[in-house]
Amino acid sequence: GGQPPFRGLRASPRARSAMPSWVIDRYGRNDVLRFTRDMVFPTIHFPNEVIIKVHAASLNPIDLSMRSGYGATALNMKRDPLKLKSADTEFPLTLGRDVSGVIMECGLSVSYFKPGDEVWAAIPPWKQGTLSEFVVASGNEVSFKPKCLSHTEAASLPYVGLTAWSAVNQVGGLNRNNCSGKRVLILGASGGVGTFAVQLVKAWGAHVTAVCSHDASTLMKKLGADEVIDYKSGNLEEQLKTLPLFDFILDNVGGSTEKWALDLLKQWSGATYVTLVTPFLINMDKLGVADGMLQTGVTVASKTVKHLFKGVHYRWAFFMPSGPSLDEIAELVDSGKIQPVIDQVFSFPEVPKAFLKLEGGHARGKTVIDVISKK
């Protein structure tokens, strides 16, 4: 009788064969989202995996892309590298990359976590997602949730945090010891990744110039940006050219920006331009896996070489799942240096509404789903 409740759950398989989830059965617009109570309950297949009871999740632009089928070629290859399963293995597919919740069950080799621990994670896009009552993750993707945040707040950070971390730290080479006084430019600063990146480099002592639309400038100032530039108020290129040159540029926007933004970097000083807008997944969809990777390699190589001659570094960054990086992010959050920026919280039944909100663009921070509260 005195056993913790999850043991009881474990003893009654009938109660655990299915769970509520938002899934898609094909790619498309918002009408492909379907609520079901019969999603297969996740099982631990590898000894390093854990099952998390989802308390909150959040949406990222990649969820829109995945709903529409962008990157399906690459992701299916990652889901089933040996082509062992029949053609349509990915459906029903659960979207959602961010989770904050509680560990329910641990694989045999998981020593770091135990049932009942409050954790957060970003689940990589080739795995079943978090818009579900439970989700399975590898132990190395999971980290203890920051103590100072609620689950709803915490769920807003892992995916954007790890994306910014990958761009700024792993690819860009910035850290808390070398950032002091560096001039950093962030293009697309008011989205999820942008709001995180501004706070991160600010915490490390950089001078930050944030580019966003005018109505986000109060937010940017609050997050510590030293200079805020409204991309709608006249020619952005001209506005930025009047400023001193930068040591580091993070580009969340892509497109034609790349053509002139590299000229804003200090030359021959190790200055770096990192873009998160890469044709990687789309090339694989269009050209097939091998040619897509080749094409992607050729593109990045030619751009890198071209810019090296100008004395600046050009790099691509991607989201990478990482528990250890989330540990470092949690430390920054708990010490008050980074705060979640939440635009709107939706209840679990309102997931399609949340997608529409995300699709509308111009969010100030994140769209979060409160999965657990039964509204």
Coordinates of C-alpha atoms in Angstrom, one line a residue:
G1 CA 0.0 0.0 0.0
G2 CA 2.8 2.5 0.8
Q3 CA 4.4 2.3 -2.7
P4 CA 4.8 5.4 -4.8
P5 CA 2.2 5.7 -7.5
F6 CA 4.3 5.0 -10.5
R7 CA 4.9 1.4 -9.2
G8 CA 1.2 0.9 -9.2
L9 CA 1.1 2.1 -12.8
R10 CA 3.9 -0.3 -13.8
A11 CA 1.9 -3.2 -12.3
S12 CA -1.2 -2.5 -14.4
P13 CA -0.2 -2.7 -18.1
R14 CA -3.9 -2.2 -19.2
A15 CA -3.9 1.3 -17.9
R16 CA -0.7 2.0 -19.7
S17 CA -1.2 0.7 -23.2
A18 CA -2.4 4.0 -24.6
M19 CA -2.2 7.7 -23.9
P20 CA -3.6 11.1 -25.1
S21 CA -1.5 12.7 -27.9
W22 CA -1.7 15.2 -30.7
V23 CA -0.5 13.5 -33.9
I24 CA -0.5 13.9 -37.7
D25 CA -1.2 11.1 -40.1
R26 CA 0.1 12.9 -43.1
Y27 CA 2.0 16.2 -43.8
G28 CA 0.1 19.3 -44.5
R29 CA -1.6 22.4 -43.0
N30 CA -3.1 22.7 -39.6
D31 CA -6.0 20.5 -40.4
V32 CA -3.8 17.4 -40.3
L33 CA -3.4 17.8 -36.5
R34 CA -5.5 15.1 -34.8
F35 CA -6.2 14.5 -31.1
T36 CA -6.2 10.9 -30.0
R37 CA -6.5 9.0 -26.7
D38 CA -5.0 5.9 -28.3
M39 CA -1.5 6.8 -29.0
V40 CA 0.8 3.9 -28.2
F41 CA 2.4 4.3 -24.8
P42 CA 6.2 4.8 -25.2
T43 CA 8.5 1.9 -24.2
I44 CA 12.1 1.9 -23.2
H45 CA 14.1 0.2 -26.0
F46 CA 17.6 1.1 -24.8
P47 CA 19.1 0.9 -21.4
N48 CA 19.9 4.6 -21.4
E49 CA 16.4 5.8 -22.0
V50 CA 13.8 7.4 -19.7
I51 CA 10.1 7.9 -19.9
I52 CA 9.0 11.5 -18.9
K53 CA 5.5 12.5 -17.9
V54 CA 5.0 15.7 -19.9
H55 CA 3.9 18.6 -17.8
A56 CA 4.5 21.3 -20.4
A57 CA 5.7 21.5 -24.0
S58 CA 6.4 24.4 -26.4
L59 CA 6.3 25.0 -30.1
N60 CA 9.2 26.0 -32.3
P61 CA 9.3 26.9 -36.1
I62 CA 10.6 23.3 -36.7
D63 CA 7.2 22.0 -35.6
L64 CA 5.6 23.9 -38.4
S65 CA 8.2 22.7 -40.8
M66 CA 7.8 19.1 -39.7
R67 CA 4.0 19.3 -39.9
S68 CA 4.4 20.4 -43.5
G69 CA 6.8 17.6 -44.3
Y70 CA 10.0 19.6 -44.6
G71 CA 13.0 17.5 -43.9
A72 CA 11.1 14.3 -44.1
T73 CA 13.7 12.6 -46.2
A74 CA 16.5 13.3 -43.8
L75 CA 14.4 12.6 -40.7
N76 CA 13.1 9.3 -42.0
M77 CA 16.7 8.2 -42.8
K78 CA 17.6 9.0 -39.2
R79 CA 14.5 7.2 -37.8
D80 CA 15.2 4.0 -39.8
P81 CA 18.7 4.1 -41.2
L82 CA 18.7 0.5 -42.4
K83 CA 15.3 0.8 -44.1
L84 CA 14.0 -2.1 -42.0
K85 CA 10.4 -1.0 -41.8
S86 CA 7.8 -0.6 -44.4
A87 CA 7.4 2.7 -46.3
D88 CA 5.1 4.7 -44.0
T89 CA 6.8 4.3 -40.7
E90 CA 6.7 7.8 -39.4
F91 CA 2.9 8.1 -38.9
P92 CA 1.2 8.7 -36.6
L93 CA 3.7 11.3 -35.8
T94 CA 3.7 13.4 -32.6
L95 CA 5.2 16.9 -33.0
G96 CA 6.7 19.0 -30.2
R97 CA 10.4 19.2 -29.3
D98 CA 10.4 20.8 -25.8
V99 CA 9.4 19.1 -22.6
S100 CA 9.4 19.9 -18.9
G101 CA 8.1 17.1 -16.7
V102 CA 8.8 14.3 -14.3
I103 CA 10.7 11.1 -14.8
M104 CA 8.4 8.1 -14.6
E105 CA 10.6 5.2 -15.5
C106 CA 14.3 4.6 -16.2
G107 CA 16.2 2.1 -18.4
L108 CA 18.7 -0.2 -16.6
S109 CA 21.8 1.9 -17.3
V110 CA 20.4 5.2 -16.2
S111 CA 22.1 6.1 -12.9
Y112 CA 21.8 9.9 -13.1
F113 CA 18.0 10.1 -12.8
K114 CA 15.3 8.4 -10.8
P115 CA 11.5 8.3 -11.0
G116 CA 10.0 11.5 -9.6
D117 CA 12.9 13.8 -10.7
E118 CA 11.8 17.1 -12.4
V119 CA 13.6 17.4 -15.7
W120 CA 13.6 19.2 -19.0
A121 CA 14.8 18.2 -22.4
A122 CA 14.7 18.9 -26.1
I123 CA 13.8 15.8 -28.1
P124 CA 15.6 15.5 -31.5
P125 CA 13.3 15.8 -34.5
W126 CA 13.7 12.1 -35.6
K127 CA 12.0 10.9 -32.4
Q128 CA 8.3 11.0 -31.3
G129 CA 7.6 14.4 -29.8
T130 CA 6.3 16.0 -26.7
L131 CA 2.7 17.0 -27.5
S132 CA 1.7 13.9 -25.6
E133 CA 1.1 12.7 -22.1
F134 CA 4.4 10.8 -22.0
V135 CA 7.6 10.9 -24.1
V136 CA 10.7 8.7 -24.2
A137 CA 14.2 10.4 -24.3
S138 CA 17.8 9.3 -24.0
G139 CA 19.3 10.0 -20.6
N140 CA 22.0 12.1 -22.3
E141 CA 19.3 14.4 -23.8
V142 CA 17.8 15.1 -20.3
S143 CA 18.8 17.5 -17.6
F144 CA 17.4 18.6 -14.2
K145 CA 14.9 21.4 -14.7
P146 CA 15.9 24.8 -13.3
K147 CA 14.5 25.0 -9.8
C148 CA 13.4 28.6 -10.1
L149 CA 11.1 27.9 -13.0
S150 CA 7.6 26.3 -13.3
H151 CA 7.2 23.5 -15.8
T152 CA 5.4 25.9 -18.1
E153 CA 8.3 28.4 -18.0
A154 CA 10.9 25.7 -18.3
A155 CA 9.3 24.1 -21.4
S156 CA 9.9 27.3 -23.3
L157 CA 13.7 27.1 -23.2
P158 CA 15.4 23.8 -24.2
Y159 CA 15.1 23.8 -28.0
V160 CA 15.8 27.5 -28.5
G161 CA 18.5 27.4 -25.7
L162 CA 20.3 24.5 -27.3
T163 CA 20.0 26.1 -30.8
A164 CA 21.5 29.4 -29.5
W165 CA 24.1 27.5 -27.5
S166 CA 25.2 25.5 -30.5
A167 CA 25.5 28.6 -32.6
V168 CA 27.2 30.9 -30.1
N169 CA 29.3 28.5 -28.1
Q170 CA 30.0 25.3 -30.1
V171 CA 30.1 26.8 -33.6
G172 CA 30.8 30.5 -32.8
G173 CA 33.4 29.8 -30.1
L174 CA 32.1 32.4 -27.6
N175 CA 32.1 31.6 -23.9
R176 CA 32.0 33.4 -20.6
N177 CA 35.8 34.0 -20.7
N178 CA 36.2 35.6 -24.1
C179 CA 33.0 37.6 -24.6
S180 CA 33.7 40.7 -22.5
G181 CA 33.5 43.8 -24.6
K182 CA 32.9 41.9 -27.9
R183 CA 30.4 43.6 -30.3
V184 CA 27.6 41.1 -31.1
L185 CA 24.9 41.6 -33.7
I186 CA 21.7 39.4 -33.5
L187 CA 19.4 39.4 -36.5
G188 CA 15.9 38.3 -35.7
A189 CA 16.3 39.0 -32.0
S190 CA 12.7 38.8 -30.8
G191 CA 12.0 35.1 -31.7
G192 CA 12.7 32.2 -29.4
V193 CA 16.3 31.7 -30.3
G194 CA 17.0 35.5 -30.5
T195 CA 15.6 36.3 -27.1
F196 CA 17.8 33.5 -25.6
A197 CA 20.9 34.5 -27.5
V198 CA 20.6 38.1 -26.5
Q199 CA 20.6 37.1 -22.8
L200 CA 23.3 34.5 -23.2
V201 CA 26.0 36.8 -24.8
K202 CA 24.9 39.6 -22.4
A203 CA 25.4 37.3 -19.5
W204 CA 28.9 36.7 -20.8
G205 CA 29.6 40.5 -21.0
A206 CA 29.2 41.2 -24.7
H207 CA 27.9 44.5 -26.2
V208 CA 24.7 43.5 -28.0
T209 CA 22.9 45.1 -31.0
A210 CA 19.5 43.5 -31.5
V211 CA 17.6 43.8 -34.8
C212 CA 13.8 43.2 -34.6
S213 CA 10.6 45.0 -35.3
H214 CA 9.8 48.2 -33.4
D215 CA 7.2 46.7 -31.2
A216 CA 9.8 44.3 -29.6
S217 CA 12.2 47.0 -28.6
T218 CA 11.0 47.3 -25.1
L219 CA 11.4 43.6 -24.6
M220 CA 14.9 43.8 -26.1
K221 CA 15.9 46.5 -23.7
K222 CA 14.5 44.5 -20.8
L223 CA 16.6 41.5 -21.9
G224 CA 19.7 43.7 -21.8
A225 CA 20.3 44.7 -25.5
D226 CA 22.6 47.7 -25.7
E227 CA 21.2 48.9 -29.0
V228 CA 18.0 48.0 -30.7
I229 CA 17.4 48.5 -34.4
D230 CA 14.0 48.3 -36.0
Y231 CA 14.4 46.6 -39.4
K232 CA 11.3 48.3 -40.7
S233 CA 12.5 51.9 -40.0
G234 CA 14.3 52.6 -43.3
N235 CA 17.1 50.6 -44.9
L236 CA 18.5 48.1 -42.4
E237 CA 21.8 47.8 -44.3
E238 CA 22.4 51.5 -44.2
Q239 CA 21.5 51.8 -40.5
L240 CA 23.9 49.0 -39.5
K241 CA 26.7 50.4 -41.7
T242 CA 26.8 53.6 -39.6
L243 CA 27.7 51.5 -36.5
P244 CA 31.2 50.3 -35.5
L245 CA 32.1 46.8 -37.0
F246 CA 31.1 43.6 -35.1
D247 CA 33.0 40.6 -33.8
F248 CA 30.2 38.2 -34.1
I249 CA 26.9 38.0 -36.0
L250 CA 24.1 35.5 -35.3
D251 CA 21.6 35.3 -38.2
N252 CA 18.2 33.9 -37.5
V253 CA 16.7 35.5 -40.6
G254 CA 18.8 34.3 -43.6
G255 CA 17.8 35.3 -47.2
S256 CA 19.3 38.3 -48.7
T257 CA 20.7 39.5 -45.4
E258 CA 23.7 37.3 -45.9
K259 CA 24.7 39.3 -49.0
W260 CA 25.6 42.4 -47.1
A261 CA 25.8 41.4 -43.4
L262 CA 29.2 39.9 -43.6
D263 CA 30.6 43.3 -44.5
L264 CA 29.7 44.4 -41.0
L265 CA 32.3 42.2 -39.4
K266 CA 35.8 43.2 -38.4
Q267 CA 38.2 41.7 -40.9
W268 CA 41.2 39.6 -40.0
S269 CA 40.3 39.5 -36.3
G270 CA 38.7 36.1 -36.0
A271 CA 35.3 37.6 -36.4
T272 CA 32.5 35.1 -37.2
Y273 CA 29.2 35.0 -38.9
V274 CA 27.0 32.1 -37.8
T275 CA 23.7 31.4 -39.6
L276 CA 20.9 29.2 -38.4
V277 CA 19.2 29.3 -41.7
T278 CA 20.6 26.4 -43.6
P279 CA 19.3 24.5 -46.7
F280 CA 20.4 21.2 -45.2
L281 CA 17.1 19.4 -44.7
I282 CA 15.5 21.0 -47.7
N283 CA 18.4 19.9 -50.0
M284 CA 17.9 16.3 -48.8
D285 CA 14.2 16.5 -49.6
K286 CA 14.8 17.9 -53.1
L287 CA 18.0 16.0 -54.1
G288 CA 17.9 12.8 -52.1
V289 CA 20.2 12.0 -49.2
A290 CA 23.6 11.6 -50.8
D291 CA 23.3 14.5 -53.3
G292 CA 21.6 16.6 -50.7
M293 CA 24.5 16.2 -48.3
L294 CA 27.0 16.8 -51.1
Q295 CA 25.2 19.9 -52.3
T296 CA 25.1 21.2 -48.8
G297 CA 28.8 20.5 -48.3
V298 CA 29.6 22.3 -51.6
T299 CA 27.5 25.3 -50.6
V300 CA 29.1 25.7 -47.2
A301 CA 32.6 25.1 -48.5
S302 CA 32.3 27.6 -51.3
K303 CA 30.9 30.3 -48.9
T304 CA 33.5 29.6 -46.3
V305 CA 36.3 29.9 -48.7
K306 CA 34.9 33.0 -50.3
H307 CA 34.7 34.7 -46.9
L308 CA 38.0 33.4 -45.6
F309 CA 39.6 35.5 -48.4
K310 CA 37.9 38.5 -46.9
G311 CA 39.2 37.6 -43.5
V312 CA 36.0 36.6 -41.7
H313 CA 34.6 33.2 -40.7
Y314 CA 31.3 31.9 -42.1
R315 CA 29.6 29.0 -40.3
W316 CA 26.4 27.0 -40.1
A317 CA 24.8 26.0 -36.9
F318 CA 22.1 23.4 -36.0
F319 CA 20.1 22.4 -33.0
M320 CA 21.9 19.6 -31.2
P321 CA 20.2 17.7 -28.3
S322 CA 22.4 17.8 -25.2
G323 CA 21.8 17.1 -21.5
P324 CA 25.2 18.6 -20.5
S325 CA 24.6 21.8 -22.3
L326 CA 21.1 22.0 -20.7
D327 CA 22.9 21.6 -17.3
E328 CA 24.9 24.7 -18.1
I329 CA 21.8 26.6 -19.3
A330 CA 20.0 25.6 -16.1
E331 CA 22.8 27.1 -14.1
L332 CA 22.5 30.4 -16.0
V333 CA 18.7 30.3 -15.5
D334 CA 19.0 29.6 -11.7
S335 CA 21.5 32.3 -11.3
G336 CA 19.0 34.8 -12.8
K337 CA 21.0 35.5 -16.0
I338 CA 18.5 34.0 -18.4
Q339 CA 14.7 34.2 -18.1
P340 CA 12.1 32.6 -20.3
V341 CA 10.2 34.9 -22.6
I342 CA 6.7 33.5 -23.1
D343 CA 4.3 35.0 -25.6
Q344 CA 1.3 32.9 -24.8
V345 CA 0.3 29.7 -23.0
F346 CA -2.3 27.3 -24.4
S347 CA -4.0 24.3 -22.8
F348 CA -3.6 20.8 -24.3
P349 CA -6.9 20.9 -26.2
E350 CA -5.8 24.2 -27.8
V351 CA -2.7 22.8 -29.7
P352 CA -4.1 23.6 -33.2
K353 CA -4.7 27.2 -32.0
A354 CA -1.1 27.3 -30.7
F355 CA 0.1 26.2 -34.2
L356 CA -2.0 28.9 -35.8
K357 CA -0.5 31.5 -33.5
L358 CA 3.0 30.3 -34.4
E359 CA 2.2 30.4 -38.1
G360 CA 1.1 34.0 -37.8
G361 CA 4.7 34.9 -36.9
H362 CA 5.8 38.0 -35.0
A363 CA 5.8 36.2 -31.7
R364 CA 7.5 37.9 -28.8
G365 CA 9.2 34.9 -27.4
K366 CA 7.6 31.5 -27.1
T367 CA 4.3 29.6 -27.5
V368 CA 3.9 27.1 -24.7
I369 CA 1.5 24.2 -24.1
D370 CA 0.3 23.4 -20.6
V371 CA -0.2 19.6 -21.1
I372 CA -1.1 18.5 -17.6
S373 CA -3.7 20.8 -16.3
K374 CA -7.1 19.4 -17.3
K375 CA -8.9 22.4 -18.6

